[in-house]
XYZ file of C-alpha atoms in Angstrom:
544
model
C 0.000 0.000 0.000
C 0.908 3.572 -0.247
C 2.204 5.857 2.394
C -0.253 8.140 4.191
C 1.679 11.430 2.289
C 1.703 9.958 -1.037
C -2.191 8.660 -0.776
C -3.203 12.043 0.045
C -1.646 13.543 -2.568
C -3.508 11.448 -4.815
C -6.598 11.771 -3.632
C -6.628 15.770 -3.663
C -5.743 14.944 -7.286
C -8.425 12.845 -8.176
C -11.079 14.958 -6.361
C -9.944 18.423 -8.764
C -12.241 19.794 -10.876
C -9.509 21.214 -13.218
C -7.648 18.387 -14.534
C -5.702 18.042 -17.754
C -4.638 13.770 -18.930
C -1.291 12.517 -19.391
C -1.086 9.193 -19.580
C 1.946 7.212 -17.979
C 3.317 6.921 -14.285
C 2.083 8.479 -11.062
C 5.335 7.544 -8.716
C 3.584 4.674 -7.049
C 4.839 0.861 -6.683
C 2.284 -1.795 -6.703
C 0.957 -3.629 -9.244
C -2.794 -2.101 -8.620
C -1.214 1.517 -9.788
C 1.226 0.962 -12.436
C -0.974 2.103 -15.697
C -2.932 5.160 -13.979
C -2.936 8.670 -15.086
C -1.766 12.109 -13.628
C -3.828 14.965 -13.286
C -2.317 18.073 -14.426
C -3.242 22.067 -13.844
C -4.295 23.522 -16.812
C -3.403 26.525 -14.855
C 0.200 25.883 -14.680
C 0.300 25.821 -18.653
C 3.179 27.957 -19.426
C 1.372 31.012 -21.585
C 4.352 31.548 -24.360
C 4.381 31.711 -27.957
C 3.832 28.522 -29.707
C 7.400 28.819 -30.666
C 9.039 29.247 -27.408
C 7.245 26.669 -25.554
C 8.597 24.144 -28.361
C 12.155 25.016 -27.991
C 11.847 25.551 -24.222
C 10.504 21.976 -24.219
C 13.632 20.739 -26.463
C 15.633 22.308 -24.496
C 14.453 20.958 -21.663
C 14.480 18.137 -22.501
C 17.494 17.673 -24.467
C 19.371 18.339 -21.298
C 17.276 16.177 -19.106
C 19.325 13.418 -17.148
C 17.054 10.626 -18.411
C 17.335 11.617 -21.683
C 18.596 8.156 -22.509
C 16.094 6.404 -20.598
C 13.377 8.655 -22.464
C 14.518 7.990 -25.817
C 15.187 4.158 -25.121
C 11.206 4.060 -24.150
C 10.561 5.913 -27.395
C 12.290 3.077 -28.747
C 10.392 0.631 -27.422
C 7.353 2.712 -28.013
C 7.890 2.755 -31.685
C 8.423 -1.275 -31.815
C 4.975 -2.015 -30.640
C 3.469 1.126 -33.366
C 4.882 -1.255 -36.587
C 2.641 -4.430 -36.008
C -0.102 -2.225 -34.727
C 0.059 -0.030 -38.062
C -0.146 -3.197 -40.244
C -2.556 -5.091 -38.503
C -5.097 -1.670 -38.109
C -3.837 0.285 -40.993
C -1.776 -1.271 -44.116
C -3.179 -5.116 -44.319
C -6.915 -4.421 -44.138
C -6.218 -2.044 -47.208
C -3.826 -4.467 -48.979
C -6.515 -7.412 -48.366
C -10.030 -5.335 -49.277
C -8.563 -4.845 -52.722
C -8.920 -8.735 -52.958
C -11.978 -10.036 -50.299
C -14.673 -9.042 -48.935
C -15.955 -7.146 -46.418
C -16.633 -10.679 -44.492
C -12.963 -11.628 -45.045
C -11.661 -8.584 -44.123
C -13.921 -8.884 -40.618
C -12.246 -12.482 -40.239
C -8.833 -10.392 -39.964
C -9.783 -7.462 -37.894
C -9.685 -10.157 -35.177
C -6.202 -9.979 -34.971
C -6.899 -6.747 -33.346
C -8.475 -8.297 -30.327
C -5.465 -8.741 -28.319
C -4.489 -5.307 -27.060
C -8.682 -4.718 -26.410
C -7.938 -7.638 -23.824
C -4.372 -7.331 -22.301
C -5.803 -6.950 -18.419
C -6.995 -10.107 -19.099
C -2.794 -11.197 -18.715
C -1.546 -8.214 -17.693
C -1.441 -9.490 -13.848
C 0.713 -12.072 -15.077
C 3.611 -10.208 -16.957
C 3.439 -7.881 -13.314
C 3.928 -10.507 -10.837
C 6.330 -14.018 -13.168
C 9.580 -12.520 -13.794
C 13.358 -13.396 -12.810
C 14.767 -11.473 -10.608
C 18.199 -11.440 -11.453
C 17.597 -10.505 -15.120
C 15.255 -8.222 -14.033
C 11.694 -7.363 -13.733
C 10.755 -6.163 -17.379
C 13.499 -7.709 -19.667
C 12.246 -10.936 -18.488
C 9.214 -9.726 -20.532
C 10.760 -7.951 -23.186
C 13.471 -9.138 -24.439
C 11.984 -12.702 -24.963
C 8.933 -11.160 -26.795
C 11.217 -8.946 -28.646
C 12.973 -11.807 -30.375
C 9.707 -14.033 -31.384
C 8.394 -10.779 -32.634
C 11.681 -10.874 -34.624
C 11.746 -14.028 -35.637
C 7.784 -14.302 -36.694
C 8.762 -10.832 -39.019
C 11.848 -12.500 -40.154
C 9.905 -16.098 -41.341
C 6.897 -13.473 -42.689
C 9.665 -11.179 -44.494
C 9.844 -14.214 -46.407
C 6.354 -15.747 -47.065
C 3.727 -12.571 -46.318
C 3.906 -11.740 -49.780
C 3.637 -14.732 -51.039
C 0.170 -15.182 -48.623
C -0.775 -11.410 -49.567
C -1.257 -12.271 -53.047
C -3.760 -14.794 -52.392
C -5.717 -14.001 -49.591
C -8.843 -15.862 -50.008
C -6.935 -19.405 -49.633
C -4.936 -17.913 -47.084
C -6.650 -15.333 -44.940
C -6.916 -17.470 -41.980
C -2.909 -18.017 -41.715
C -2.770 -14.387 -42.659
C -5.083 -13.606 -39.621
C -3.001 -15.956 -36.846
C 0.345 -14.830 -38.007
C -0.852 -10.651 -37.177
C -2.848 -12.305 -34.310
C 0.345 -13.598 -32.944
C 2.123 -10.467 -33.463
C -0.047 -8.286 -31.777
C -0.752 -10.381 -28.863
C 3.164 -10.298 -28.727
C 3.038 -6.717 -29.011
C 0.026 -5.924 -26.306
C 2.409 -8.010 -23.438
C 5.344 -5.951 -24.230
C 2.845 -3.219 -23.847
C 2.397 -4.035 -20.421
C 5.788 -4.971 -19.536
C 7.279 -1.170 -21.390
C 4.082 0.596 -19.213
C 5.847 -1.189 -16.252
C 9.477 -0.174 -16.307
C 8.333 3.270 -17.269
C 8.102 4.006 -13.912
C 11.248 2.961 -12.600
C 13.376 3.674 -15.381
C 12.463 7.446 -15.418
C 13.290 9.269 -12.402
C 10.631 10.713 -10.225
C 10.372 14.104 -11.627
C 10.468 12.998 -15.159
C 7.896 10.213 -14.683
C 5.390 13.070 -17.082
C 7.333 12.176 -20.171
C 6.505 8.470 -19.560
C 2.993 9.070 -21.872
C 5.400 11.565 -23.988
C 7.723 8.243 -25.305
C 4.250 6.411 -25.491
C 2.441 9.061 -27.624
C 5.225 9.973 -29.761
C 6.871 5.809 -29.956
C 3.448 4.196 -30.940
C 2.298 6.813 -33.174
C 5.688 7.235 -35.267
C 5.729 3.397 -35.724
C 2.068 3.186 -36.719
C 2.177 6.255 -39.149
C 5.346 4.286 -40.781
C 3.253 1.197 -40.998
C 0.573 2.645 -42.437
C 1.013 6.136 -44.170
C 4.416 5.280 -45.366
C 4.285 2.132 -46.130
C 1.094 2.273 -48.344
C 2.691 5.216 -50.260
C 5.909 3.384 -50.689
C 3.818 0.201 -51.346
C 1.312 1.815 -54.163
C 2.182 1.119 -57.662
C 1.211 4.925 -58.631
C 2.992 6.573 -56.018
C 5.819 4.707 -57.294
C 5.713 5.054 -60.727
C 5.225 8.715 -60.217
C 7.551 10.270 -57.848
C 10.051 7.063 -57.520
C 10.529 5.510 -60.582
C 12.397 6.100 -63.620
C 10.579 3.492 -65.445
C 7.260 2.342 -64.902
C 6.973 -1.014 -62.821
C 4.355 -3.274 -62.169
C 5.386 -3.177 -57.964
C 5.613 -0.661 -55.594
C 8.953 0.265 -54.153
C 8.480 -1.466 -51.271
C 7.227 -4.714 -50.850
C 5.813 -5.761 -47.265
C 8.420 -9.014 -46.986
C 11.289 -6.732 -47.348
C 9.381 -4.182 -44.662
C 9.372 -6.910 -42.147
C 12.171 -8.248 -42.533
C 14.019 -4.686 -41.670
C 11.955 -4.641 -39.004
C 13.274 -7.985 -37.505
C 16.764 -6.521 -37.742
C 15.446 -3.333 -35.629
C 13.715 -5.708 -32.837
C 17.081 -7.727 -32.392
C 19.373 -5.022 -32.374
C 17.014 -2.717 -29.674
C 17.111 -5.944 -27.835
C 20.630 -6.463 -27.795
C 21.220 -3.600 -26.378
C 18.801 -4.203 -23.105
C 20.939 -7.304 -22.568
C 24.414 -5.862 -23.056
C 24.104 -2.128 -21.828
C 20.924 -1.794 -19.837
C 19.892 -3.054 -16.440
C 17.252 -2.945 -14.014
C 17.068 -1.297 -10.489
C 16.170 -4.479 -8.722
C 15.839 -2.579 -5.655
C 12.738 -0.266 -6.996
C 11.009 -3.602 -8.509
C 9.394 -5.389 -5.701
C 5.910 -3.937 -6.046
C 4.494 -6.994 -5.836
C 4.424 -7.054 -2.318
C 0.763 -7.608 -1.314
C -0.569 -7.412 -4.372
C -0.500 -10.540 -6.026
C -2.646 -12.299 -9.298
C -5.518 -13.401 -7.523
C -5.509 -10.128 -5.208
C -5.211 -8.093 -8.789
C -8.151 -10.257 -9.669
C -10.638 -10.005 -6.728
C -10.047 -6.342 -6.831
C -11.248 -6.382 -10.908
C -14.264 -7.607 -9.711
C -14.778 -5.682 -6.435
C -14.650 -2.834 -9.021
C -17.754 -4.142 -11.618
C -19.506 -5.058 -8.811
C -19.887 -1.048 -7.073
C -22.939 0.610 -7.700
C -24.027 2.476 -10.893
C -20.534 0.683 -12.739
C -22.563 -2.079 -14.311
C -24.707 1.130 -15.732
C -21.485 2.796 -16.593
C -19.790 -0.638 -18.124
C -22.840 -1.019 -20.515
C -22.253 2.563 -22.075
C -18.690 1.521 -22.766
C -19.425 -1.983 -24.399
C -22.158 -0.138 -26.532
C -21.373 3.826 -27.000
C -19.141 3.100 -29.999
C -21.227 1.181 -32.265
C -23.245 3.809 -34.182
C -19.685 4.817 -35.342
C -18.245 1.435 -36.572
C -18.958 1.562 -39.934
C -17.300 4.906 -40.473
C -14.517 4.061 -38.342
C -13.758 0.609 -40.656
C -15.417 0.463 -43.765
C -15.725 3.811 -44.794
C -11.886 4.461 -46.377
C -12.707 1.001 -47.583
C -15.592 1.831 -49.602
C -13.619 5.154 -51.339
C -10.885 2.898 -52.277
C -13.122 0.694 -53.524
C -14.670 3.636 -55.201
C -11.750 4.681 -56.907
C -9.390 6.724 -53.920
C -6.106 5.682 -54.360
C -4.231 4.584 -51.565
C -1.428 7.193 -51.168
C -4.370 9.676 -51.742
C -5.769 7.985 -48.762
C -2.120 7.952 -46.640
C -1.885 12.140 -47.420
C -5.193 12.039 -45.690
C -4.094 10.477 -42.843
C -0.333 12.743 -42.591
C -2.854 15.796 -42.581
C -5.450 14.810 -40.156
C -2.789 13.351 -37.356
C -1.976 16.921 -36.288
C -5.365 17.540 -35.506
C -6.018 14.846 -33.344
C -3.256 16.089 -31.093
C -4.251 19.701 -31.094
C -7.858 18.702 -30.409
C -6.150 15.943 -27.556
C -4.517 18.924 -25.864
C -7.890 21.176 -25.440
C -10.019 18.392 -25.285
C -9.112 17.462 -21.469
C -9.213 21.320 -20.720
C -12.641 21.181 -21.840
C -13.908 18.291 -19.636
C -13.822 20.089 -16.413
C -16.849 21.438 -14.071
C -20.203 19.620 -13.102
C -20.860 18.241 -16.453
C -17.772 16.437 -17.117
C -18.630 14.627 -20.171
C -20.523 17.319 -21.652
C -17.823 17.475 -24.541
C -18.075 13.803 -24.870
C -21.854 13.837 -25.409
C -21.123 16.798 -28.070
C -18.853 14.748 -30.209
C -21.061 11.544 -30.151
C -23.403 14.017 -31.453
C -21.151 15.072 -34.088
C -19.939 11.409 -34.827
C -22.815 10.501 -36.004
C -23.450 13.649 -37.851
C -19.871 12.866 -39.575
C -21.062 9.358 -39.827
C -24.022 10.104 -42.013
C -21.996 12.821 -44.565
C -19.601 9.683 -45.161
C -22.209 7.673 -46.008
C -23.294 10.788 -48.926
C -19.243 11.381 -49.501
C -18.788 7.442 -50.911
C -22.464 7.519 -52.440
C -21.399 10.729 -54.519
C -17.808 9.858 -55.268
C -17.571 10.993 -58.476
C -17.350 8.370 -61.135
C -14.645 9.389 -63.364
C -12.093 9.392 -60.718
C -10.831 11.752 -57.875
C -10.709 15.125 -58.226
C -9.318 18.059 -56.364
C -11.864 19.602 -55.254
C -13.310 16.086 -54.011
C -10.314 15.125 -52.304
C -10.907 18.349 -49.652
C -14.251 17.110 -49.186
C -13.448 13.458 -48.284
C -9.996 15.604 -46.138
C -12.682 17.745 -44.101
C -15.249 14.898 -43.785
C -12.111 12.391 -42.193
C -10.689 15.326 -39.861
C -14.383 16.226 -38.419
C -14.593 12.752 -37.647
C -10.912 12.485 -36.177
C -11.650 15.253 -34.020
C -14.701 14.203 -32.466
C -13.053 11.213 -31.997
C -10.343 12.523 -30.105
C -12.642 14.701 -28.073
C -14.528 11.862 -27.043
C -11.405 9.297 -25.934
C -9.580 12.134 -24.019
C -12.847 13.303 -22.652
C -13.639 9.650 -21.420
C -10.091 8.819 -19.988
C -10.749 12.747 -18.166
C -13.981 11.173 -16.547
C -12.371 8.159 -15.336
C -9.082 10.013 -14.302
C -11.410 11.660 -11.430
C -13.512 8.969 -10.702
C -10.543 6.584 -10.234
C -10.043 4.784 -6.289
C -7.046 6.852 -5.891
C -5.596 3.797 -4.129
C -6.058 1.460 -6.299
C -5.967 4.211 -9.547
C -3.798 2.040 -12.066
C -6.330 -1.309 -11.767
C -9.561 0.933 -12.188
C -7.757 2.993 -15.198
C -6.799 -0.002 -16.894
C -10.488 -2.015 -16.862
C -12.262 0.812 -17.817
C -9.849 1.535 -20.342
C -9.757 -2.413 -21.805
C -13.936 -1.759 -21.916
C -13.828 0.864 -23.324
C -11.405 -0.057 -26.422
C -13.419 -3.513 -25.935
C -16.216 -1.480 -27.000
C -14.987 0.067 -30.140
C -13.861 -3.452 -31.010
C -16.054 -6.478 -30.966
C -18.647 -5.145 -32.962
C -16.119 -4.731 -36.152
C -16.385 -8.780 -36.912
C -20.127 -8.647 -37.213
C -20.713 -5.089 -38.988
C -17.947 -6.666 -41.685
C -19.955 -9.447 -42.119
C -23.415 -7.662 -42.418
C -22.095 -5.556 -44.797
C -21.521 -8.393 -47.273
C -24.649 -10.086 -45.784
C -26.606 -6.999 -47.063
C -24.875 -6.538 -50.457
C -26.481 -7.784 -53.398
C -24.323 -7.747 -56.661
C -24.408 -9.443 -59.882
C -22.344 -9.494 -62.804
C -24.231 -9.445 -66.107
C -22.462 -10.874 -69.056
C -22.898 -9.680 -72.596
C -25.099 -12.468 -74.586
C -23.174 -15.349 -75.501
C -20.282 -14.775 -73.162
C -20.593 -16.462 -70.002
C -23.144 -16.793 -67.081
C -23.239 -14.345 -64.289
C -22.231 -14.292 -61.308
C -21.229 -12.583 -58.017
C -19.346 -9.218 -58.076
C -19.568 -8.157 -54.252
C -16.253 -8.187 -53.773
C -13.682 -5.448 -55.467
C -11.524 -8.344 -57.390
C -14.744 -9.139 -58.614
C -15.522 -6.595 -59.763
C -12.527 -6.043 -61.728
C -12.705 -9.099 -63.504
C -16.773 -8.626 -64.225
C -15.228 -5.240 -66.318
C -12.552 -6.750 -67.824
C -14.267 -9.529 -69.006
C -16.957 -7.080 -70.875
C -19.909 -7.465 -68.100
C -21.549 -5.159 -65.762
C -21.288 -5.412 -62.319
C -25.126 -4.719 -61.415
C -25.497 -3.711 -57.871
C -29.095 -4.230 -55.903
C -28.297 -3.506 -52.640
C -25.376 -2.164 -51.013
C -24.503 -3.542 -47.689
C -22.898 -0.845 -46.707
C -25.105 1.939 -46.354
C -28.066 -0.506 -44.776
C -25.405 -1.006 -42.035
C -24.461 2.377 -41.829
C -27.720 3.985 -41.630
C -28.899 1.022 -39.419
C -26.086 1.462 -36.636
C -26.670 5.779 -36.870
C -30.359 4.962 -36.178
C -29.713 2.282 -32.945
C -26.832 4.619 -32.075
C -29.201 7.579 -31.366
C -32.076 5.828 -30.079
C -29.224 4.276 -27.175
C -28.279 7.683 -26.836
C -31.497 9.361 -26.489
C -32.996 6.871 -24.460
C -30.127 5.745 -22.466
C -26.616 6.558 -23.088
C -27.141 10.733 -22.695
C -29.290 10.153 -19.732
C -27.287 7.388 -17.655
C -23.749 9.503 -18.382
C -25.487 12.600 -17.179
C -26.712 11.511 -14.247
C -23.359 9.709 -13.901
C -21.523 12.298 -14.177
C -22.714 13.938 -11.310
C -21.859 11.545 -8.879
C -19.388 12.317 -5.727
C -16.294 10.497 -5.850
C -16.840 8.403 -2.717
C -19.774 6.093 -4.622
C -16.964 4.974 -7.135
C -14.479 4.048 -4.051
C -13.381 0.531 -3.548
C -11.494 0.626 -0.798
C -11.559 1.984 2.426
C -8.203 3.604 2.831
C -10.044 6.036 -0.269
C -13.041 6.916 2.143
C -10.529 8.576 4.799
């Protein structure tokens, strides 16, 4: 448990009405506390020119004593963005231009692991070897089966990618495997965070986190895809005109197996732990880690609170996954789609900063109920942006239409997950802060996630296409899928479409979406929301 001093000081934290989020450390040493979040002043926001405050932060931080520590977490940060970019990013694009919808649901499971890692997360915390230390027990083993599964795929993926219909379910456990991999050295990298990064500098632990994972998952995916598109290529790259993009995504993987071994060499020949600092498991153990899980679900109004997370997200699904889909099935290429993404990742952190400024006051989640609002508005103009694509190909002018449509979503988006985490930041059991932070957390990512499998498969379930062959040459047949639909031209046909999945799922999820909210999401998170801290308490030491 935590010191009388130290408790305090958490608790006057928790209970502030003017909170900022930064993810990472708060100081503490038991396994219970390890993933929560500190609250931050928005008052003590330095008031400077853009431009100073940057180069005051360099600064700062270029001559900060951990600044090897810090840029080793970045490190490690960046590993876990690659397979994340693929498996969420680059292979659902590479694979739609091939399957369908259906298939391409089979493979979002693959994504399922880091939605679930509390589920294990007790275990990387409390089985390690001391001697070696804590978190390289963890992470340097997963760090070179990551390497060696990119290696073997460097050499095969391709070979798999080409045909994905016989092959999607290996293609599906291989990125399973990988991210799995990925979510444990999540936990393990959250972990040493704390210890490796002196007290005073434990506030850039969410800094290596945001910048790491996002600069490996824009590399996976915006880079890649450019690199990977025959067009891009043959435009800005090549000389000649080639049938293959400059980069393939064996040769990707297999650089990134180099990277893994040689950032794990160097934790077992230059880096060691603090033993001394590591013993958090003290009397916190699995089963204790456990019991407290559910001592948490069971507390009054959670369960009401638990069902908004499982089913807030689902009116947004279909924009979320099949949306870009759809306009590259439409005709957006796939670089124009990667530009897209380079433009709107500034604005998600811009509307990150002001978004946990805004969630202050009585009506905490007022911003979040605003953007769900606007999520579904956004929702609905994709659905008109892919129906009115125009047919003769991308244009300018269209291009800043699908931009704006994508950042108005991004934003709300953002608004609502750093609203959300602001919310549970001050209704967190102080003493037990990193166990409540990370269940609500795994539901609420939970939530954004299971419904992708089924919403991929209605959308094929709901499409009705036929391709109609020119007298005399051939009988129809199917054309749902974007392959198909390719060969239905080039063969002479017409691919005939009845019904398209896609906007009966949309519509239908925008519709259950804002009957939930009307009827029970806006009115359960307002009342919610107005809750004192001590109903949400677990523990008695919070009570005090």
């Amino acid at each position: 448990m935590e010191d009388a001093p130290r408790r305090r000081t958490r608790e006057q934290s928790s209970s502030s009405n003017d909170v900022g989020i930064t993810i990472g450390g708060s100081g503490t040493h038991t396994p219970t506390q390890k993933y929560a979040f500190e609250i931050e002043d928005p008052a003590s926001y330095a008031k400077l020119p853009l431009t100073d405050r940057v180069v005051k932060k360099w600064r700062a931080f270029y001559g900060n004593k951990d600044f090897g520590n810090i840029t080793l977490l970045i490190a490690l940060y960046w590993l876990q963005g690659i397979p994340l970019g693929l498996a969420h990013g680059s292979i659902p694009f590479l694979l739609k231009e091939k399957l369908s919808f259906a298939q391409v649901g089979l493979f979002s499971l693959a994504g399922y692991p880091y939605s679930l890692k509390l589920f294990w997360s007790p275990f990387v915390d409390s089985l390690y070897d001391r001697k070696f230390g804590r978190r390289k027990s963890w992470i340097v083993p997963i760090q070179l089966i990551t390497a060696l599964v990119f290696w073997w795929m460097g050499g095969h993926i391709d070979g798999l990618v080409r045909n994905p219909a016989e092959n999607i379910y290996g293609i599906m456990y291989l990125f399973l495997a990988i991210v799995f991999l990925s979510a444990t050295q999540d936990i393990a990298v959250d972990g040493w965070a704390l210890t490796l990064l002196s007290k005073e500098n434990l506030s850039y632990a969410s800094t290596c986190q945001t910048v790491g994972i996002n600069c490996g998952f824009f590399l996976s995916f915006t880079v890649f895809l450019a690199l990977n598109s025959v067009e891009f290529s043959n435009k800005y790259l090549f000389s000649v005109p080639r049938d293959e993009g400059f980069l393939q995504l064996g040769p990707y993987l297999a650089f990134w197996a180099v990277a893994y071994v040689l950032v794990t060499l160097y934790l077992v020949v230059f880096k060691t732990e603090d033993s001394s600092s590591e013993d958090e498991a003290g009397s916190y153990g699995i089963a204790e880690t456990y019991k407290t899980i559910w001592r948490i679900c069971k507390l009054p109004h959670m369960q009401q609170f638990i069902i908004v997370l499982l089913v807030a997200k689902v009116g947004f699904i279909p924009n979320d996954t099949t949306t870009q889909l759809k306009l590259i099935e439409r005709g957006l290429h796939r670089e124009d789609m990667a530009l897209a993404v380079l433009i709107d990742f500034p604005v998600q952190i811009f509307f990150g900063y002001y978004a946990a400024r805004w969630s202050q006051g009585a009506s905490k989640l007022k911003p979040w109920r605003l953007a769900f609002v606007l999520r579904l508005l956004c929702s609905a103009l994709s659905m008109s942006v892919v129906y009115y694509f125009p047919q003769g190909g991308l244009t300018t002018g269209y291009f800043y239409v699908v931009l704006v449509t994508m950042v108005a979503s991004s934003m709300a988006k953002t608004v609502q997950f750093v609203g959300m985490s602001a919310f549970v930041t001050q209704i967190a059991d102080p003493v037990i802060g990193g166990t409540y932070m990370t269940l609500l957390n795994t539901l609420s990512n939970f939530g954004g996630t299971w419904p992708v499998y089924f919403i991929m498969r209605a959308v094929d379930y709901f499409t009705s296409a036929t391709c109609l062959m020119p007298a005399g040459m051939g009988d129809s047949y199917a054309c749902a899928t974007q392959e198909a639909r390719k060969l239905c031209v080039k063969e002479g046909g017409v691919c005939n479409v009845t019904w398209d999945g896609y906007y009966i799922v949309s519509a239908s999820c925008i519709l259950l979406a804002l009957i939930m909210f009307v009827g029970y999401i806006q009115p359960t998170v307002h009342r919610l929301e107005r809750h004192p801290a001590h109903l949400w308490r677990v523990t008695k030491e919070s009570t005090k």
